[in-house]
Amino acid sequence: MAAARIEARRSATPGVTIATPRAYEVFGALCFAGRRARAFAGRRARAFAGLAELSGAAPGDRVLDVDCGTGCLTRAVAARIGPDAAVTGVDASPPVLAHAHGRKKRPGSAPCVYREGIAESLDFPDASFDTVVTSLMLHHLPQELRPAALREMRRVLRPGGRLLVVEFRPSKGWIGRRLVHGGLAHAMAHNRVDLLETLVGDAGFELSGRGDVRPWLTCVQGRRTRWRQGTRAARVRGWRTRSGTPAQPAPGGWSPRRR
């Protein structure tokens, strides 16, 4: 999809950033529309409302959306947590931030502030946020930078703070494959979502949930523990034990998965 071109802003990050936010929104519309294009708006809104709920963000929280893009999840979280909270969106693309800033929020939402920045070097003090979310971002980073980005998310979370990582699931249908390979081929076509739990666990998070949100999203939930040392095997053992209790369904087609 030529209109949805993307660019690497080498001066700031070797990751890929969105150069044309309106074209990116069109691509997102196609992804969520499925067979009925008219259903796009409601379907996308339900999906992101579900993601906001899965984040665990609560009224009064300080929330960070890393690589917020056009602000869909930023605004959904802001609507969930109310006017006494605060949401900050960070992205490396000034055109995307300008687009996000111009979008309207629902009445009663938390204030949203948008700042330029990169995931692998967040310009915030330690323990600045109660919740960190990131959606459809990690596949835009080179594999070697993804652990650093997740460690930065852990650093800016307070002890006990919550993490939600959202990524695209590779589509099995021919329409989905055509959209992915035609629009964001090198970034999404071979996206290893099966490695998300390993990446999150190795960054020092306690894994607390995982599942899918229709149509093509997958999520991993984590929590910043009050310790940093310990092997990944120990973290994964605890994760398996807790996963014996199914997660509660959320709006947007949340489908919990267990080992």
PDB file of N, CA and C in Angstrom, residues 112-181:
ATOM      1  N   CYS A 112      -4.670  14.454  28.080  1.00  0.00           N
ATOM      2  CA  CYS A 112      -3.639  13.739  27.326  1.00  0.00           C
ATOM      3  C   CYS A 112      -2.548  14.726  26.909  1.00  0.00           C
ATOM      4  N   VAL A 113      -1.319  14.383  27.179  1.00  0.00           N
ATOM      5  CA  VAL A 113      -0.165  15.170  26.767  1.00  0.00           C
ATOM      6  C   VAL A 113       0.668  14.317  25.826  1.00  0.00           C
ATOM      7  N   TYR A 114       1.093  14.900  24.707  1.00  0.00           N
ATOM      8  CA  TYR A 114       1.890  14.162  23.725  1.00  0.00           C
ATOM      9  C   TYR A 114       3.288  14.759  23.647  1.00  0.00           C
ATOM     10  N   ARG A 115       4.303  13.866  23.700  1.00  0.00           N
ATOM     11  CA  ARG A 115       5.692  14.299  23.694  1.00  0.00           C
ATOM     12  C   ARG A 115       6.489  13.478  22.688  1.00  0.00           C
ATOM     13  N   GLU A 116       7.469  14.125  22.065  1.00  0.00           N
ATOM     14  CA  GLU A 116       8.357  13.406  21.162  1.00  0.00           C
ATOM     15  C   GLU A 116       9.387  12.637  21.987  1.00  0.00           C
ATOM     16  N   GLY A 117       9.618  11.390  21.611  1.00  0.00           N
ATOM     17  CA  GLY A 117      10.587  10.566  22.321  1.00  0.00           C
ATOM     18  C   GLY A 117      10.675   9.196  21.680  1.00  0.00           C
ATOM     19  N   ILE A 118      11.637   8.391  22.135  1.00  0.00           N
ATOM     20  CA  ILE A 118      11.847   7.065  21.562  1.00  0.00           C
ATOM     21  C   ILE A 118      11.756   6.019  22.668  1.00  0.00           C
ATOM     22  N   ALA A 119      11.256   4.847  22.287  1.00  0.00           N
ATOM     23  CA  ALA A 119      10.960   3.805  23.268  1.00  0.00           C
ATOM     24  C   ALA A 119      12.196   3.310  23.985  1.00  0.00           C
ATOM     25  N   GLU A 120      13.322   3.239  23.278  1.00  0.00           N
ATOM     26  CA  GLU A 120      14.524   2.655  23.876  1.00  0.00           C
ATOM     27  C   GLU A 120      15.285   3.623  24.771  1.00  0.00           C
ATOM     28  N   SER A 121      14.806   4.872  24.877  1.00  0.00           N
ATOM     29  CA  SER A 121      15.438   5.862  25.756  1.00  0.00           C
ATOM     30  C   SER A 121      14.376   6.872  26.189  1.00  0.00           C
ATOM     31  N   LEU A 122      13.540   6.472  27.131  1.00  0.00           N
ATOM     32  CA  LEU A 122      12.422   7.310  27.563  1.00  0.00           C
ATOM     33  C   LEU A 122      12.923   8.441  28.461  1.00  0.00           C
ATOM     34  N   ASP A 123      12.466   9.633  28.189  1.00  0.00           N
ATOM     35  CA  ASP A 123      12.931  10.824  28.910  1.00  0.00           C
ATOM     36  C   ASP A 123      12.038  11.110  30.114  1.00  0.00           C
ATOM     37  N   PHE A 124      11.988  10.140  31.046  1.00  0.00           N
ATOM     38  CA  PHE A 124      11.204  10.293  32.268  1.00  0.00           C
ATOM     39  C   PHE A 124      12.006   9.734  33.439  1.00  0.00           C
ATOM     40  N   PRO A 125      11.801  10.277  34.627  1.00  0.00           N
ATOM     41  CA  PRO A 125      12.484   9.727  35.807  1.00  0.00           C
ATOM     42  C   PRO A 125      12.003   8.310  36.122  1.00  0.00           C
ATOM     43  N   ASP A 126      12.769   7.614  36.916  1.00  0.00           N
ATOM     44  CA  ASP A 126      12.375   6.286  37.380  1.00  0.00           C
ATOM     45  C   ASP A 126      11.046   6.360  38.124  1.00  0.00           C
ATOM     46  N   ALA A 127      10.256   5.290  37.989  1.00  0.00           N
ATOM     47  CA  ALA A 127       9.009   5.125  38.753  1.00  0.00           C
ATOM     48  C   ALA A 127       8.047   6.301  38.588  1.00  0.00           C
ATOM     49  N   SER A 128       7.917   6.800  37.352  1.00  0.00           N
ATOM     50  CA  SER A 128       7.064   7.966  37.097  1.00  0.00           C
ATOM     51  C   SER A 128       5.607   7.606  36.848  1.00  0.00           C
ATOM     52  N   PHE A 129       5.303   6.336  36.520  1.00  0.00           N
ATOM     53  CA  PHE A 129       3.961   5.981  36.060  1.00  0.00           C
ATOM     54  C   PHE A 129       3.418   4.767  36.803  1.00  0.00           C
ATOM     55  N   ASP A 130       2.089   4.724  36.882  1.00  0.00           N
ATOM     56  CA  ASP A 130       1.401   3.585  37.481  1.00  0.00           C
ATOM     57  C   ASP A 130       1.138   2.486  36.457  1.00  0.00           C
ATOM     58  N   THR A 131       0.942   2.879  35.202  1.00  0.00           N
ATOM     59  CA  THR A 131       0.639   1.934  34.127  1.00  0.00           C
ATOM     60  C   THR A 131       1.375   2.368  32.868  1.00  0.00           C
ATOM     61  N   VAL A 132       1.934   1.408  32.161  1.00  0.00           N
ATOM     62  CA  VAL A 132       2.539   1.660  30.852  1.00  0.00           C
ATOM     63  C   VAL A 132       1.868   0.753  29.833  1.00  0.00           C
ATOM     64  N   VAL A 133       1.475   1.326  28.712  1.00  0.00           N
ATOM     65  CA  VAL A 133       0.887   0.553  27.619  1.00  0.00           C
ATOM     66  C   VAL A 133       1.686   0.824  26.347  1.00  0.00           C
ATOM     67  N   THR A 134       1.685  -0.135  25.460  1.00  0.00           N
ATOM     68  CA  THR A 134       2.285   0.062  24.142  1.00  0.00           C
ATOM     69  C   THR A 134       1.561  -0.833  23.162  1.00  0.00           C
ATOM     70  N   SER A 135       1.143  -0.280  22.041  1.00  0.00           N
ATOM     71  CA  SER A 135       0.355  -1.061  21.084  1.00  0.00           C
ATOM     72  C   SER A 135       0.944  -0.950  19.685  1.00  0.00           C
ATOM     73  N   LEU A 136       1.139  -2.102  19.068  1.00  0.00           N
ATOM     74  CA  LEU A 136       1.554  -2.201  17.660  1.00  0.00           C
ATOM     75  C   LEU A 136       2.859  -1.444  17.418  1.00  0.00           C
ATOM     76  N   MET A 137       3.780  -1.532  18.379  1.00  0.00           N
ATOM     77  CA  MET A 137       5.029  -0.799  18.311  1.00  0.00           C
ATOM     78  C   MET A 137       6.248  -1.678  18.172  1.00  0.00           C
ATOM     79  N   LEU A 138       6.325  -2.771  18.931  1.00  0.00           N
ATOM     80  CA  LEU A 138       7.572  -3.524  18.993  1.00  0.00           C
ATOM     81  C   LEU A 138       8.031  -4.032  17.639  1.00  0.00           C
ATOM     82  N   HIS A 139       7.089  -4.361  16.748  1.00  0.00           N
ATOM     83  CA  HIS A 139       7.515  -4.860  15.433  1.00  0.00           C
ATOM     84  C   HIS A 139       8.175  -3.774  14.596  1.00  0.00           C
ATOM     85  N   HIS A 140       8.053  -2.502  15.002  1.00  0.00           N
ATOM     86  CA  HIS A 140       8.730  -1.414  14.302  1.00  0.00           C
ATOM     87  C   HIS A 140      10.177  -1.222  14.760  1.00  0.00           C
ATOM     88  N   LEU A 141      10.551  -1.896  15.848  1.00  0.00           N
ATOM     89  CA  LEU A 141      11.916  -1.784  16.344  1.00  0.00           C
ATOM     90  C   LEU A 141      12.762  -2.950  15.850  1.00  0.00           C
ATOM     91  N   PRO A 142      14.048  -2.708  15.570  1.00  0.00           N
ATOM     92  CA  PRO A 142      14.948  -3.838  15.315  1.00  0.00           C
ATOM     93  C   PRO A 142      14.934  -4.795  16.505  1.00  0.00           C
ATOM     94  N   GLN A 143      15.097  -6.072  16.242  1.00  0.00           N
ATOM     95  CA  GLN A 143      15.003  -7.056  17.319  1.00  0.00           C
ATOM     96  C   GLN A 143      15.955  -6.765  18.464  1.00  0.00           C
ATOM     97  N   GLU A 144      17.145  -6.254  18.153  1.00  0.00           N
ATOM     98  CA  GLU A 144      18.125  -6.024  19.205  1.00  0.00           C
ATOM     99  C   GLU A 144      17.742  -4.869  20.125  1.00  0.00           C
ATOM    100  N   LEU A 145      16.800  -3.994  19.706  1.00  0.00           N
ATOM    101  CA  LEU A 145      16.384  -2.867  20.539  1.00  0.00           C
ATOM    102  C   LEU A 145      15.140  -3.178  21.371  1.00  0.00           C
ATOM    103  N   ARG A 146      14.443  -4.238  21.078  1.00  0.00           N
ATOM    104  CA  ARG A 146      13.199  -4.527  21.787  1.00  0.00           C
ATOM    105  C   ARG A 146      13.417  -4.781  23.280  1.00  0.00           C
ATOM    106  N   PRO A 147      14.439  -5.540  23.683  1.00  0.00           N
ATOM    107  CA  PRO A 147      14.673  -5.696  25.132  1.00  0.00           C
ATOM    108  C   PRO A 147      14.955  -4.366  25.824  1.00  0.00           C
ATOM    109  N   ALA A 148      15.719  -3.496  25.174  1.00  0.00           N
ATOM    110  CA  ALA A 148      16.032  -2.197  25.777  1.00  0.00           C
ATOM    111  C   ALA A 148      14.764  -1.370  25.971  1.00  0.00           C
ATOM    112  N   ALA A 149      13.851  -1.403  24.985  1.00  0.00           N
ATOM    113  CA  ALA A 149      12.596  -0.658  25.108  1.00  0.00           C
ATOM    114  C   ALA A 149      11.762  -1.175  26.280  1.00  0.00           C
ATOM    115  N   LEU A 150      11.686  -2.483  26.431  1.00  0.00           N
ATOM    116  CA  LEU A 150      10.908  -3.045  27.538  1.00  0.00           C
ATOM    117  C   LEU A 150      11.568  -2.761  28.885  1.00  0.00           C
ATOM    118  N   ARG A 151      12.880  -2.753  28.929  1.00  0.00           N
ATOM    119  CA  ARG A 151      13.554  -2.397  30.185  1.00  0.00           C
ATOM    120  C   ARG A 151      13.290  -0.935  30.550  1.00  0.00           C
ATOM    121  N   GLU A 152      13.218  -0.067  29.541  1.00  0.00           N
ATOM    122  CA  GLU A 152      12.885   1.327  29.805  1.00  0.00           C
ATOM    123  C   GLU A 152      11.463   1.452  30.349  1.00  0.00           C
ATOM    124  N   MET A 153      10.533   0.669  29.819  1.00  0.00           N
ATOM    125  CA  MET A 153       9.160   0.697  30.328  1.00  0.00           C
ATOM    126  C   MET A 153       9.128   0.250  31.790  1.00  0.00           C
ATOM    127  N   ARG A 154       9.931  -0.752  32.114  1.00  0.00           N
ATOM    128  CA  ARG A 154      10.000  -1.196  33.502  1.00  0.00           C
ATOM    129  C   ARG A 154      10.596  -0.108  34.391  1.00  0.00           C
ATOM    130  N   ARG A 155      11.623   0.556  33.891  1.00  0.00           N
ATOM    131  CA  ARG A 155      12.294   1.587  34.694  1.00  0.00           C
ATOM    132  C   ARG A 155      11.339   2.716  35.080  1.00  0.00           C
ATOM    133  N   VAL A 156      10.491   3.146  34.151  1.00  0.00           N
ATOM    134  CA  VAL A 156       9.623   4.296  34.442  1.00  0.00           C
ATOM    135  C   VAL A 156       8.350   3.895  35.189  1.00  0.00           C
ATOM    136  N   LEU A 157       8.125   2.590  35.370  1.00  0.00           N
ATOM    137  CA  LEU A 157       6.993   2.127  36.166  1.00  0.00           C
ATOM    138  C   LEU A 157       7.349   2.136  37.647  1.00  0.00           C
ATOM    139  N   ARG A 158       6.381   2.476  38.473  1.00  0.00           N
ATOM    140  CA  ARG A 158       6.578   2.350  39.914  1.00  0.00           C
ATOM    141  C   ARG A 158       6.563   0.864  40.267  1.00  0.00           C
ATOM    142  N   PRO A 159       7.168   0.460  41.387  1.00  0.00           N
ATOM    143  CA  PRO A 159       7.056  -0.932  41.834  1.00  0.00           C
ATOM    144  C   PRO A 159       5.594  -1.340  41.978  1.00  0.00           C
ATOM    145  N   GLY A 160       5.249  -2.467  41.404  1.00  0.00           N
ATOM    146  CA  GLY A 160       3.862  -2.919  41.393  1.00  0.00           C
ATOM    147  C   GLY A 160       3.055  -2.386  40.232  1.00  0.00           C
ATOM    148  N   GLY A 161       3.656  -1.517  39.395  1.00  0.00           N
ATOM    149  CA  GLY A 161       2.954  -0.947  38.250  1.00  0.00           C
ATOM    150  C   GLY A 161       2.661  -1.975  37.177  1.00  0.00           C
ATOM    151  N   ARG A 162       1.713  -1.656  36.307  1.00  0.00           N
ATOM    152  CA  ARG A 162       1.197  -2.601  35.318  1.00  0.00           C
ATOM    153  C   ARG A 162       1.697  -2.267  33.908  1.00  0.00           C
ATOM    154  N   LEU A 163       1.883  -3.317  33.116  1.00  0.00           N
ATOM    155  CA  LEU A 163       2.299  -3.204  31.718  1.00  0.00           C
ATOM    156  C   LEU A 163       1.313  -3.938  30.826  1.00  0.00           C
ATOM    157  N   LEU A 164       0.989  -3.327  29.669  1.00  0.00           N
ATOM    158  CA  LEU A 164       0.227  -4.014  28.632  1.00  0.00           C
ATOM    159  C   LEU A 164       0.951  -3.834  27.308  1.00  0.00           C
ATOM    160  N   VAL A 165       1.307  -4.956  26.673  1.00  0.00           N
ATOM    161  CA  VAL A 165       1.952  -4.944  25.360  1.00  0.00           C
ATOM    162  C   VAL A 165       0.989  -5.559  24.362  1.00  0.00           C
ATOM    163  N   VAL A 166       0.705  -4.819  23.291  1.00  0.00           N
ATOM    164  CA  VAL A 166      -0.244  -5.273  22.262  1.00  0.00           C
ATOM    165  C   VAL A 166       0.495  -5.360  20.934  1.00  0.00           C
ATOM    166  N   GLU A 167       0.275  -6.454  20.220  1.00  0.00           N
ATOM    167  CA  GLU A 167       0.874  -6.625  18.896  1.00  0.00           C
ATOM    168  C   GLU A 167      -0.129  -7.262  17.938  1.00  0.00           C
ATOM    169  N   PHE A 168       0.164  -7.148  16.650  1.00  0.00           N
ATOM    170  CA  PHE A 168      -0.622  -7.836  15.633  1.00  0.00           C
ATOM    171  C   PHE A 168      -0.312  -9.319  15.658  1.00  0.00           C
ATOM    172  N   ARG A 169      -1.355 -10.135  15.535  1.00  0.00           N
ATOM    173  CA  ARG A 169      -1.162 -11.554  15.257  1.00  0.00           C
ATOM    174  C   ARG A 169      -1.087 -11.733  13.746  1.00  0.00           C
ATOM    175  N   PRO A 170      -0.143 -12.529  13.246  1.00  0.00           N
ATOM    176  CA  PRO A 170      -0.110 -12.785  11.805  1.00  0.00           C
ATOM    177  C   PRO A 170      -1.436 -13.390  11.347  1.00  0.00           C
ATOM    178  N   SER A 171      -1.998 -12.839  10.300  1.00  0.00           N
ATOM    179  CA  SER A 171      -3.279 -13.317   9.797  1.00  0.00           C
ATOM    180  C   SER A 171      -3.107 -14.621   9.027  1.00  0.00           C
ATOM    181  N   LYS A 172      -4.095 -15.515   9.176  1.00  0.00           N
ATOM    182  CA  LYS A 172      -4.084 -16.767   8.429  1.00  0.00           C
ATOM    183  C   LYS A 172      -4.903 -16.685   7.147  1.00  0.00           C
ATOM    184  N   GLY A 173      -5.720 -15.637   7.021  1.00  0.00           N
ATOM    185  CA  GLY A 173      -6.546 -15.483   5.831  1.00  0.00           C
ATOM    186  C   GLY A 173      -5.811 -14.757   4.714  1.00  0.00           C
ATOM    187  N   TRP A 174      -6.237 -14.977   3.490  1.00  0.00           N
ATOM    188  CA  TRP A 174      -5.507 -14.381   2.357  1.00  0.00           C
ATOM    189  C   TRP A 174      -5.698 -12.863   2.314  1.00  0.00           C
ATOM    190  N   ILE A 175      -6.875 -12.371   2.754  1.00  0.00           N
ATOM    191  CA  ILE A 175      -7.090 -10.921   2.757  1.00  0.00           C
ATOM    192  C   ILE A 175      -6.143 -10.259   3.748  1.00  0.00           C
ATOM    193  N   GLY A 176      -6.049 -10.830   4.945  1.00  0.00           N
ATOM    194  CA  GLY A 176      -5.153 -10.274   5.947  1.00  0.00           C
ATOM    195  C   GLY A 176      -3.703 -10.313   5.498  1.00  0.00           C
ATOM    196  N   ARG A 177      -3.316 -11.410   4.869  1.00  0.00           N
ATOM    197  CA  ARG A 177      -1.926 -11.505   4.409  1.00  0.00           C
ATOM    198  C   ARG A 177      -1.634 -10.472   3.335  1.00  0.00           C
ATOM    199  N   ARG A 178      -2.599 -10.230   2.452  1.00  0.00           N
ATOM    200  CA  ARG A 178      -2.399  -9.224   1.407  1.00  0.00           C
ATOM    201  C   ARG A 178      -2.248  -7.830   2.014  1.00  0.00           C
ATOM    202  N   LEU A 179      -3.079  -7.519   3.032  1.00  0.00           N
ATOM    203  CA  LEU A 179      -2.983  -6.212   3.692  1.00  0.00           C
ATOM    204  C   LEU A 179      -1.622  -6.037   4.355  1.00  0.00           C
ATOM    205  N   VAL A 180      -1.192  -7.073   5.071  1.00  0.00           N
ATOM    206  CA  VAL A 180       0.064  -6.978   5.800  1.00  0.00           C
ATOM    207  C   VAL A 180       1.247  -6.892   4.852  1.00  0.00           C
ATOM    208  N   HIS A 181       1.322  -7.793   3.893  1.00  0.00           N
ATOM    209  CA  HIS A 181       2.462  -7.813   2.984  1.00  0.00           C
ATOM    210  C   HIS A 181       2.449  -6.611   2.055  1.00  0.00           C
TER     211      HIS A 181
END
